[in-house]
Coordinates of C-alpha atoms in Angstrom, one line a residue:
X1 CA 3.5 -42.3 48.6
X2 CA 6.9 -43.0 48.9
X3 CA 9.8 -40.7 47.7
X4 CA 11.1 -42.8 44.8
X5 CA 7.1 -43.1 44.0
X6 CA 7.0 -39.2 44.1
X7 CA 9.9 -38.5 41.8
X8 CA 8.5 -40.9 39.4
X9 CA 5.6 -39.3 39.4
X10 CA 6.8 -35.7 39.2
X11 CA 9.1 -36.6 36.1
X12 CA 6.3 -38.4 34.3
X13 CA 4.4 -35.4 34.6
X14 CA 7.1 -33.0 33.3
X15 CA 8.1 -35.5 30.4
X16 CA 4.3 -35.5 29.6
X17 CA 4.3 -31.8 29.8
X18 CA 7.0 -31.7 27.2
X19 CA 5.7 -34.2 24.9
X20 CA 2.2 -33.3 24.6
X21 CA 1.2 -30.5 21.8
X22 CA -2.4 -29.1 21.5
X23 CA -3.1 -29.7 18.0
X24 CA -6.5 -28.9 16.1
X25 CA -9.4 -31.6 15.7
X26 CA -9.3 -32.0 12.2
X27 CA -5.1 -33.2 12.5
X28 CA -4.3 -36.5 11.5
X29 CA -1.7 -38.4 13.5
X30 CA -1.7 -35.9 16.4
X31 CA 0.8 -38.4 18.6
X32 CA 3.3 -38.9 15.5
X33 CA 3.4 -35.2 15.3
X34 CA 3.9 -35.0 19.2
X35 CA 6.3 -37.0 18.9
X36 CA 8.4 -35.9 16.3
X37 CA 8.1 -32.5 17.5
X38 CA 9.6 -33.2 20.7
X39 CA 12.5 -34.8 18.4
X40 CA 12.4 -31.5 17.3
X41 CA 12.5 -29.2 20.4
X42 CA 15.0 -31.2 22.0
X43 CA 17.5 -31.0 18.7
X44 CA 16.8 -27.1 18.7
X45 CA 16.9 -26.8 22.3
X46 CA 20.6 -28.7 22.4
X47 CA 21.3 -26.5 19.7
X48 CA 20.3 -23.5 21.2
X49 CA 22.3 -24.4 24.4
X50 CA 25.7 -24.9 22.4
X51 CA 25.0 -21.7 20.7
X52 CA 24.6 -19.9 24.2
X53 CA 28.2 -21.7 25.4
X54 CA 29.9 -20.1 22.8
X55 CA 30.7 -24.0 21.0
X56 CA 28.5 -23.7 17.9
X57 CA 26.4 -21.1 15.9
X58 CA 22.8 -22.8 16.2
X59 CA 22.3 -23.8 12.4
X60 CA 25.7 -25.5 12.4
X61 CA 24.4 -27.7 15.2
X62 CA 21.5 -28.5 13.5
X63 CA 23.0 -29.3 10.2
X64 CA 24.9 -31.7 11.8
X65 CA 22.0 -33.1 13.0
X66 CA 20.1 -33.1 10.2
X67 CA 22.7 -35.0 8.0
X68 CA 22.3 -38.4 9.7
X69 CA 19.2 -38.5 7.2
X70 CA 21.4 -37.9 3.6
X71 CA 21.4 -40.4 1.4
X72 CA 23.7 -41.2 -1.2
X73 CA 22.6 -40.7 -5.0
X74 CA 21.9 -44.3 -5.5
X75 CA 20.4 -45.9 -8.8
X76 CA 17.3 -47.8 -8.7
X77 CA 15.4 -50.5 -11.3
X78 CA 13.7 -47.6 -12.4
X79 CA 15.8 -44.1 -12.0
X80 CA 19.2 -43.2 -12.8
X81 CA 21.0 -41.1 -10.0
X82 CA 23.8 -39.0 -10.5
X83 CA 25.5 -36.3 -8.6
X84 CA 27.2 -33.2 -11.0
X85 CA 28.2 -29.5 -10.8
X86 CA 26.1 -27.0 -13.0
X87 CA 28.0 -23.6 -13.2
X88 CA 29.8 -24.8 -10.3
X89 CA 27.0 -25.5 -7.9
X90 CA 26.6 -29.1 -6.9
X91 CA 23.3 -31.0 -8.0
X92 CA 21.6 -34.6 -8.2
X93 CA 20.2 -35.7 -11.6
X94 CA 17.5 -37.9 -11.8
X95 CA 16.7 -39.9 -15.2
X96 CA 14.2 -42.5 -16.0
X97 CA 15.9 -46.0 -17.0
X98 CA 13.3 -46.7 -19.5
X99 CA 13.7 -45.6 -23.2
X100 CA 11.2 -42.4 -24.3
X101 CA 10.7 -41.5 -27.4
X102 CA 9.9 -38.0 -27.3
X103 CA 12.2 -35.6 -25.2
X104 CA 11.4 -35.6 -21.5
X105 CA 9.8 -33.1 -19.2
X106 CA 12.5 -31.2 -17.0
X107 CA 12.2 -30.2 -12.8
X108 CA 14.5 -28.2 -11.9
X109 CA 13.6 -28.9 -7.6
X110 CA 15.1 -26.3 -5.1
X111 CA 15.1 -27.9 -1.1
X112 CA 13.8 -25.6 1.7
X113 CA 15.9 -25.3 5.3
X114 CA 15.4 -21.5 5.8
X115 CA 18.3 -20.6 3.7
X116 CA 20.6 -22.2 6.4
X117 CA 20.0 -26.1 6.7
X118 CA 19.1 -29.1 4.4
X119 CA 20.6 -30.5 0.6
X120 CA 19.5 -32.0 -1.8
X121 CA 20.9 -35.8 -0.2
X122 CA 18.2 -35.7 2.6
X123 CA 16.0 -38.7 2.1
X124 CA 12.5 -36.9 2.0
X125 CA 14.1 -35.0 -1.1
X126 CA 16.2 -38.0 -2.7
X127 CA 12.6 -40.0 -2.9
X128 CA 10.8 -37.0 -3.9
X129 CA 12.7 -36.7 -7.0
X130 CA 12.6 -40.4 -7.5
X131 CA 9.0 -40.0 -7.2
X132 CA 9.1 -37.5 -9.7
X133 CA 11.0 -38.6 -12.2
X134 CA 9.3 -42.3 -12.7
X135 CA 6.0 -41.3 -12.4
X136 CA 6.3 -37.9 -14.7
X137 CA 9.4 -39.8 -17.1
X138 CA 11.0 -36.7 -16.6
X139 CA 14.7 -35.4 -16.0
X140 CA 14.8 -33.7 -12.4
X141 CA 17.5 -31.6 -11.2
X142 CA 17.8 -31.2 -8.0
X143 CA 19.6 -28.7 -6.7
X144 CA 21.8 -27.5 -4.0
X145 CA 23.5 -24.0 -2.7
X146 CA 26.0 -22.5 -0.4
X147 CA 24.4 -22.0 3.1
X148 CA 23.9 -19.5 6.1
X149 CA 25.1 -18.5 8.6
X150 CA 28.5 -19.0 6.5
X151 CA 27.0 -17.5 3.5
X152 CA 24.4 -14.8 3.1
X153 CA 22.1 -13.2 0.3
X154 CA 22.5 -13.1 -2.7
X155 CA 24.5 -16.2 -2.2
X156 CA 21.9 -18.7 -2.0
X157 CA 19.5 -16.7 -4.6
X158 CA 22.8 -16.7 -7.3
X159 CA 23.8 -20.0 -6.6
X160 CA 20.4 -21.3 -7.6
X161 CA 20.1 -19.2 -10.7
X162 CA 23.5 -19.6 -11.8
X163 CA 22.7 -23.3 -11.8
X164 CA 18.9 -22.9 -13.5
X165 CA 20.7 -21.0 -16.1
X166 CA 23.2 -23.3 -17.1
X167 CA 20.7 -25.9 -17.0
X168 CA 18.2 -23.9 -19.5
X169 CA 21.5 -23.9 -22.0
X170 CA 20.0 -25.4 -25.4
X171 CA 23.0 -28.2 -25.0
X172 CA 22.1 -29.3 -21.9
X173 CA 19.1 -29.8 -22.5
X174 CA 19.5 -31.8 -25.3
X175 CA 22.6 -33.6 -23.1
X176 CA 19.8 -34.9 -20.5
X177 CA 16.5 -35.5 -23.2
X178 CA 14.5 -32.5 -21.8
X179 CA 12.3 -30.4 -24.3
X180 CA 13.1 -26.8 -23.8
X181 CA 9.2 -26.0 -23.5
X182 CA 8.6 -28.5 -21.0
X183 CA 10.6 -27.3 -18.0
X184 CA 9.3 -26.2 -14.6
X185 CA 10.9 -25.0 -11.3
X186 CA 9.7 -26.5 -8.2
X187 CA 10.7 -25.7 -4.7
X188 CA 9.5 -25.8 -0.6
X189 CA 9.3 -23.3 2.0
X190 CA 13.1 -21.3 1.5
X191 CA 13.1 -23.3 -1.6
X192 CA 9.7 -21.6 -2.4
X193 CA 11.4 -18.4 -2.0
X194 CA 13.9 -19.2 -4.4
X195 CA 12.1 -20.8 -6.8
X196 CA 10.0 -17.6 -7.3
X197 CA 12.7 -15.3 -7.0
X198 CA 15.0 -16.7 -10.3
X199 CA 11.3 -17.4 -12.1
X200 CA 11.0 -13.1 -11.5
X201 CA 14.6 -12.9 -12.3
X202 CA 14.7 -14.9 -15.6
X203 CA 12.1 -12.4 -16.9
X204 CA 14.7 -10.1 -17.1
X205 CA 17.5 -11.6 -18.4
X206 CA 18.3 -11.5 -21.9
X207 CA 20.7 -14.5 -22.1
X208 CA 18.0 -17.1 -20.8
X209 CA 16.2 -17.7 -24.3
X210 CA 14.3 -20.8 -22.8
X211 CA 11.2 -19.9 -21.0
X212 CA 9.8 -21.8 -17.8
X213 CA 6.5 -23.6 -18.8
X214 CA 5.5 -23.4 -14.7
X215 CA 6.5 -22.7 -11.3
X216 CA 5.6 -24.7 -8.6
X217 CA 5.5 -23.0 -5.0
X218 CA 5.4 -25.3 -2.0
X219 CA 4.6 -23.1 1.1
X220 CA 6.9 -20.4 0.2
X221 CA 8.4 -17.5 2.7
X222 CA 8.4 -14.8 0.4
X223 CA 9.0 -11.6 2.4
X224 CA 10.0 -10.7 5.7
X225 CA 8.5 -7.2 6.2
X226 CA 5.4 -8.2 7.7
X227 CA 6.2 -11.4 10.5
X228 CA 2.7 -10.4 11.9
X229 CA 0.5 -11.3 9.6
X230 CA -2.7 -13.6 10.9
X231 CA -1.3 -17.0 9.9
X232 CA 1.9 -15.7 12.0
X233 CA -0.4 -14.5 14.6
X234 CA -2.0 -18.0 14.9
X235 CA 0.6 -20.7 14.8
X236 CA 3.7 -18.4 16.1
X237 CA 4.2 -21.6 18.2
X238 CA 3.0 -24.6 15.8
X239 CA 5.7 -27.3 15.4
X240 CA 7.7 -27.5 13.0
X241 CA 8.0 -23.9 12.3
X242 CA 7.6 -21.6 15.3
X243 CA 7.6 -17.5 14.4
X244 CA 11.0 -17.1 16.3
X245 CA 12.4 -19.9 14.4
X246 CA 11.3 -18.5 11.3
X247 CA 12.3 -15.2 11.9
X248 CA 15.6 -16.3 12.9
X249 CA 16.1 -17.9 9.4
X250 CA 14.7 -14.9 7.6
X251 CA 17.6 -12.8 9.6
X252 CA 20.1 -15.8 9.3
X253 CA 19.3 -15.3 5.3
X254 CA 21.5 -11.3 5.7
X255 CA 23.6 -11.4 8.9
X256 CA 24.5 -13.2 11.8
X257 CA 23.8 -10.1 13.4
X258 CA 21.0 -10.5 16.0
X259 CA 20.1 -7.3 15.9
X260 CA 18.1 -7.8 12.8
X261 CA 16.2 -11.1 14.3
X262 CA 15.6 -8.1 17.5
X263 CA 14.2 -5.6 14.8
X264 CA 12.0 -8.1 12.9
X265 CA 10.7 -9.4 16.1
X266 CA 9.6 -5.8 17.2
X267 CA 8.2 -5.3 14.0
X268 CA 10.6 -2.1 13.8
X269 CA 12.7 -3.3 10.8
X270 CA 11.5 -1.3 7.7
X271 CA 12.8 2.5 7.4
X272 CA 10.0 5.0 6.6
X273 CA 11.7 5.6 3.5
X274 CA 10.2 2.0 2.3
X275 CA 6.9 2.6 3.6
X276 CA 5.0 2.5 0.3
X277 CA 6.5 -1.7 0.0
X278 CA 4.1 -2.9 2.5
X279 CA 1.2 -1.9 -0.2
X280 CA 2.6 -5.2 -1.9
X281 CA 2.4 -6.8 1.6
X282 CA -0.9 -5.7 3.0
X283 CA -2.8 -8.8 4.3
X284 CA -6.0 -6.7 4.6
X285 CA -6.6 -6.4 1.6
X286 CA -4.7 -9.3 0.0
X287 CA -5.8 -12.2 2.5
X288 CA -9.8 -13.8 1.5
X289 CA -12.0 -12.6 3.9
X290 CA -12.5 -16.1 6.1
X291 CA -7.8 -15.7 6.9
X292 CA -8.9 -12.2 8.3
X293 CA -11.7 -12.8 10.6
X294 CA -11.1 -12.2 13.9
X295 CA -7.4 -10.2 13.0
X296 CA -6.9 -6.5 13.2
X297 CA -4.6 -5.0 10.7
X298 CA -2.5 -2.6 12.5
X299 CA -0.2 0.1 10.2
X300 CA 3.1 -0.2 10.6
X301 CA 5.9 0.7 12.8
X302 CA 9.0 2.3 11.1
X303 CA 12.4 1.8 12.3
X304 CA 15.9 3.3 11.8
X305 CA 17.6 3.5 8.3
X306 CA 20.5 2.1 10.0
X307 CA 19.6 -1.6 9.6
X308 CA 18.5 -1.7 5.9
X309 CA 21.9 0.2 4.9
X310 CA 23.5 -2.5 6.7
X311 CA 21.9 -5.4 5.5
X312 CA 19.6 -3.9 2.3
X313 CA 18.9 -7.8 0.7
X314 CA 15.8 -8.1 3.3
X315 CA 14.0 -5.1 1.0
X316 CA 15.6 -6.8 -2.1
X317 CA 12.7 -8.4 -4.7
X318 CA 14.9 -11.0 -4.7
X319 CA 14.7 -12.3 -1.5
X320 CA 11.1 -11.0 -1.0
X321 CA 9.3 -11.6 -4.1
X322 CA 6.0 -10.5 -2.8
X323 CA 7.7 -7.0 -3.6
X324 CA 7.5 -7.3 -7.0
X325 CA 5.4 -5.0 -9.0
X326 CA 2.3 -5.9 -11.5
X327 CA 4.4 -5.2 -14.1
X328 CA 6.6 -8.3 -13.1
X329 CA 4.6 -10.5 -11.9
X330 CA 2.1 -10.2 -15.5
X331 CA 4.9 -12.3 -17.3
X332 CA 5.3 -15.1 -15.0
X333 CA 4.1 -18.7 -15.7
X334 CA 1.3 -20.7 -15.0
X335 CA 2.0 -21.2 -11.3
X336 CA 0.8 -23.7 -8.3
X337 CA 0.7 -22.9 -5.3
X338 CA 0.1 -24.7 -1.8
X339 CA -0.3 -23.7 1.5
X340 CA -0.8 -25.7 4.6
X341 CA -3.2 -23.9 7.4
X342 CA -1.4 -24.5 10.0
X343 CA 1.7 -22.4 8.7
X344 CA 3.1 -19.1 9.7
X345 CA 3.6 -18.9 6.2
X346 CA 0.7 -19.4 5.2
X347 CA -0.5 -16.0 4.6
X348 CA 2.9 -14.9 2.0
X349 CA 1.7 -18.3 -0.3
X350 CA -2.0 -16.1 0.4
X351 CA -0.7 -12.7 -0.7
X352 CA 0.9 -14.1 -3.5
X353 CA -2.0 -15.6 -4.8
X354 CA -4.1 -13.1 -5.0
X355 CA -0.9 -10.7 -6.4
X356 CA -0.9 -13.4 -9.5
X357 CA -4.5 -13.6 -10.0
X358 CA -4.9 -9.7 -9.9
X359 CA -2.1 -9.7 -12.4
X360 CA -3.8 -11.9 -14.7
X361 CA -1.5 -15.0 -14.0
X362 CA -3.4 -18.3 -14.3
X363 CA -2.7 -20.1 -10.9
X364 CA -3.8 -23.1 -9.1
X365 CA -4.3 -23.0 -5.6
X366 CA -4.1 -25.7 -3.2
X367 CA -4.7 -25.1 0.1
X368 CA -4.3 -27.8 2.4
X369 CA -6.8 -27.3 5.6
X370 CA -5.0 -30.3 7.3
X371 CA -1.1 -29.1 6.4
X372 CA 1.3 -28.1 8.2
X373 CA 4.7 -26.6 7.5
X374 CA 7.4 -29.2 6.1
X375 CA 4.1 -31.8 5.2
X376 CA 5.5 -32.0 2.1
X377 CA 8.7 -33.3 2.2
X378 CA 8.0 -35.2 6.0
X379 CA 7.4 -38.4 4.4
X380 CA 6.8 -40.5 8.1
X381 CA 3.5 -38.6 8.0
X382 CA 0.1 -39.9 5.9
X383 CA -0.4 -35.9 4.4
X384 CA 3.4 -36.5 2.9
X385 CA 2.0 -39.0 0.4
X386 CA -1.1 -37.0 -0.3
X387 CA 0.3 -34.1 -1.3
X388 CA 3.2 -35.3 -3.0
X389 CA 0.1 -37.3 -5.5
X390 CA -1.3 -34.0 -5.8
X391 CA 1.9 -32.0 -6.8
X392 CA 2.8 -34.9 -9.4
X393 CA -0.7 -34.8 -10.3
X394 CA -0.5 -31.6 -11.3
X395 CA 2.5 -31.7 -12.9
X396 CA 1.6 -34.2 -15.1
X397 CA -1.1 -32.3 -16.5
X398 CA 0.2 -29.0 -16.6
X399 CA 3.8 -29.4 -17.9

């Protein structure tokens, strides 16, 4: 074999290498995922590499990537697009053309990103709301908010309530055609998180006289005290959404400060002082039997005070809402959930679950055995359209 013949051979094998992705049996379109997720690597790989050189914080990169897919808010034959500012806080309203008479149903829609990336322009959300507003006739909101690493918690929790609020105001939702006992919030992954923080949060306010008729939770991340939970365990290297990368976010969500993303990865985080949270956490005893088998809880190991007096919002309920109490979650909404198997967030969607069902909430679970993290709004992948039908579906018959 010649040497030309040789280095052919030798880079085949190392592009191969980084191509190919063991995936489970039951996956469908195992190359499309290969190959998107080496898309993948290699954007967070350049991204990484910039961040290393000193040129650009590793989300910033990636943003920039990521905005080559916006979209403009363009008007179809059959839905109104418009972009607006509720409260300040910029948003995309999408109306049916065609004339109802009765008020319309109202989705308030919250896109995921991990708190740092994605807007309500990319073009798996524009058509989601499209999607959503045809086939429900309903007025959809959604909804974007100010960013990390530039911006931290509460930013991206206030921003998103500040513009719920405004939208639950009696006027403007008589402005858009929405009746007041018809509205639901919706949201994905980060979006997930947020979407169940301002449901807890409107609970308590007494301004907010219109109640959420649902909440819609799309494989939420909803705490960060335990990152080694079985799900976590079992796809900390899945694509999409590795256990670093995740972790990264969660710490991206209160600090540039590595330290934290250190801590977390340790599992040496939470003071001793906030030992009795992780009873709200405990996938022992929160998980069905069949997500435990084969796992070993292991109790906890405290760190120093020092980092959650530096950055308290990763103990907050309103970044982690699986640290809510009965007491709050008993007056939250009819609720659907869905997690994807092959999620390291899997297992918060889990927890929360059962939380809601021991609290007496009525809540529909779909777990998707197939699913991966970001299914939902992927829309170049089959399980896109499926689970899409299924959240619409649901929606339709529940709001």
């Amino acid at each position: 074999m010649g040497r030309k013949s040789l280095y052919l051979l030798s880079v085949g094998i190392l592009l191969a290498y980084y191509v190919y992705t063991p995936l489970p049996e039951n996956f469908e379109e195992p190359w499309r995922m290969m190959l998107f997720n080496t898309y993948l690597k290699s954007a967070v790989h350049l991204a990484t590499f910039l961040e290393m050189l000193g040129l650009n914080h590793l989300m910033d990169s990636m943003m920039i990537g990521m905005s080559f897919d916006e979209v403009p808010p363009t008007s179809d034959e059959n839905v109104a697009v418009t972009e607006t500012t509720f409260n300040h806080i910029p948003v995309r309203v999408y109306v049916p053309k065609r004339k109802s008479e009765a008020l319309r149903r109202g989705v308030f829609y919250i896109h995921g990103g991990g708190w740092c990336l994605g807007s309500a322009a990319l073009k798996g959300y524009d058509s989601l709301s499209r999607w959503t507003a045809d086939r429900l006739d309903a007025v959809v909101i959604s909804t974007d908010y100010r960013l990390a690493p530039k911006y931290h918690f509460p930013t991206q929790f206030e921003d998103v309530y500040n513009a719920l609020k405004w939208f639950l105001r009696e006027k403007v939702l008589a402005k858009y055609g929405v009746n007041p006992e018809r509205v639901a919030v919706s949201g994905d992954s980060a979006g997930g998180n947020l979407a169940a923080a301002v449901t807890q949060q409107l609970l308590d306010d007494p301004d907010v006289k219109i109640k959420l008729k649902v909440q819609s939770l799309i494989y939420p991340a909803l705490q960060p005290l335990d990152v080694d939970t079985p799900s976590y365990q079992g796809y900390s290297h899945f694509p999409v959404l590795s256990k670093s990368l995740m972790v990264r976010f969660w710490s991206e969500y209160f600090t540039t400060d590595r330290s934290l993303e250190k801590a977390m990865l340790s599992h040496q985080h939470v003071p001793v002082e906030s030992s009795h949270l992780f009873k709200f956490v405990n996938w022992s005893s929160l998980l069905p039997e069949r997500f435990i088998k084969g796992y070993v809880y292991n109790n906890p190991i405290y760190g120093s005070s020092e980092l959650s007096k530096k950055y308290p919002g990763f103990l907050d309920v309103r970044a982690a809402p699986l640290l809510a109490d009965d007491h709050k979650l008993r007056g939250l909404p009819l609720t659907y959930i869905i997690t994807c198997q092959y999620d390291v967030l899997r297992d918060d969607g889990l927890m929360y679950v059962s939380r809601l069902r021991n609290a007496g909430v009525r809540v529909t679970h779909n777990h998707v055995e197939d699913g991966f993290h970001g299914s939902f709004s992927l829309l170049n992948f089959k399980i896109g359209y499926r689970l899409i039908n299924q959240y619409i579906s649901w929606l339709s018959e529940n709001l």
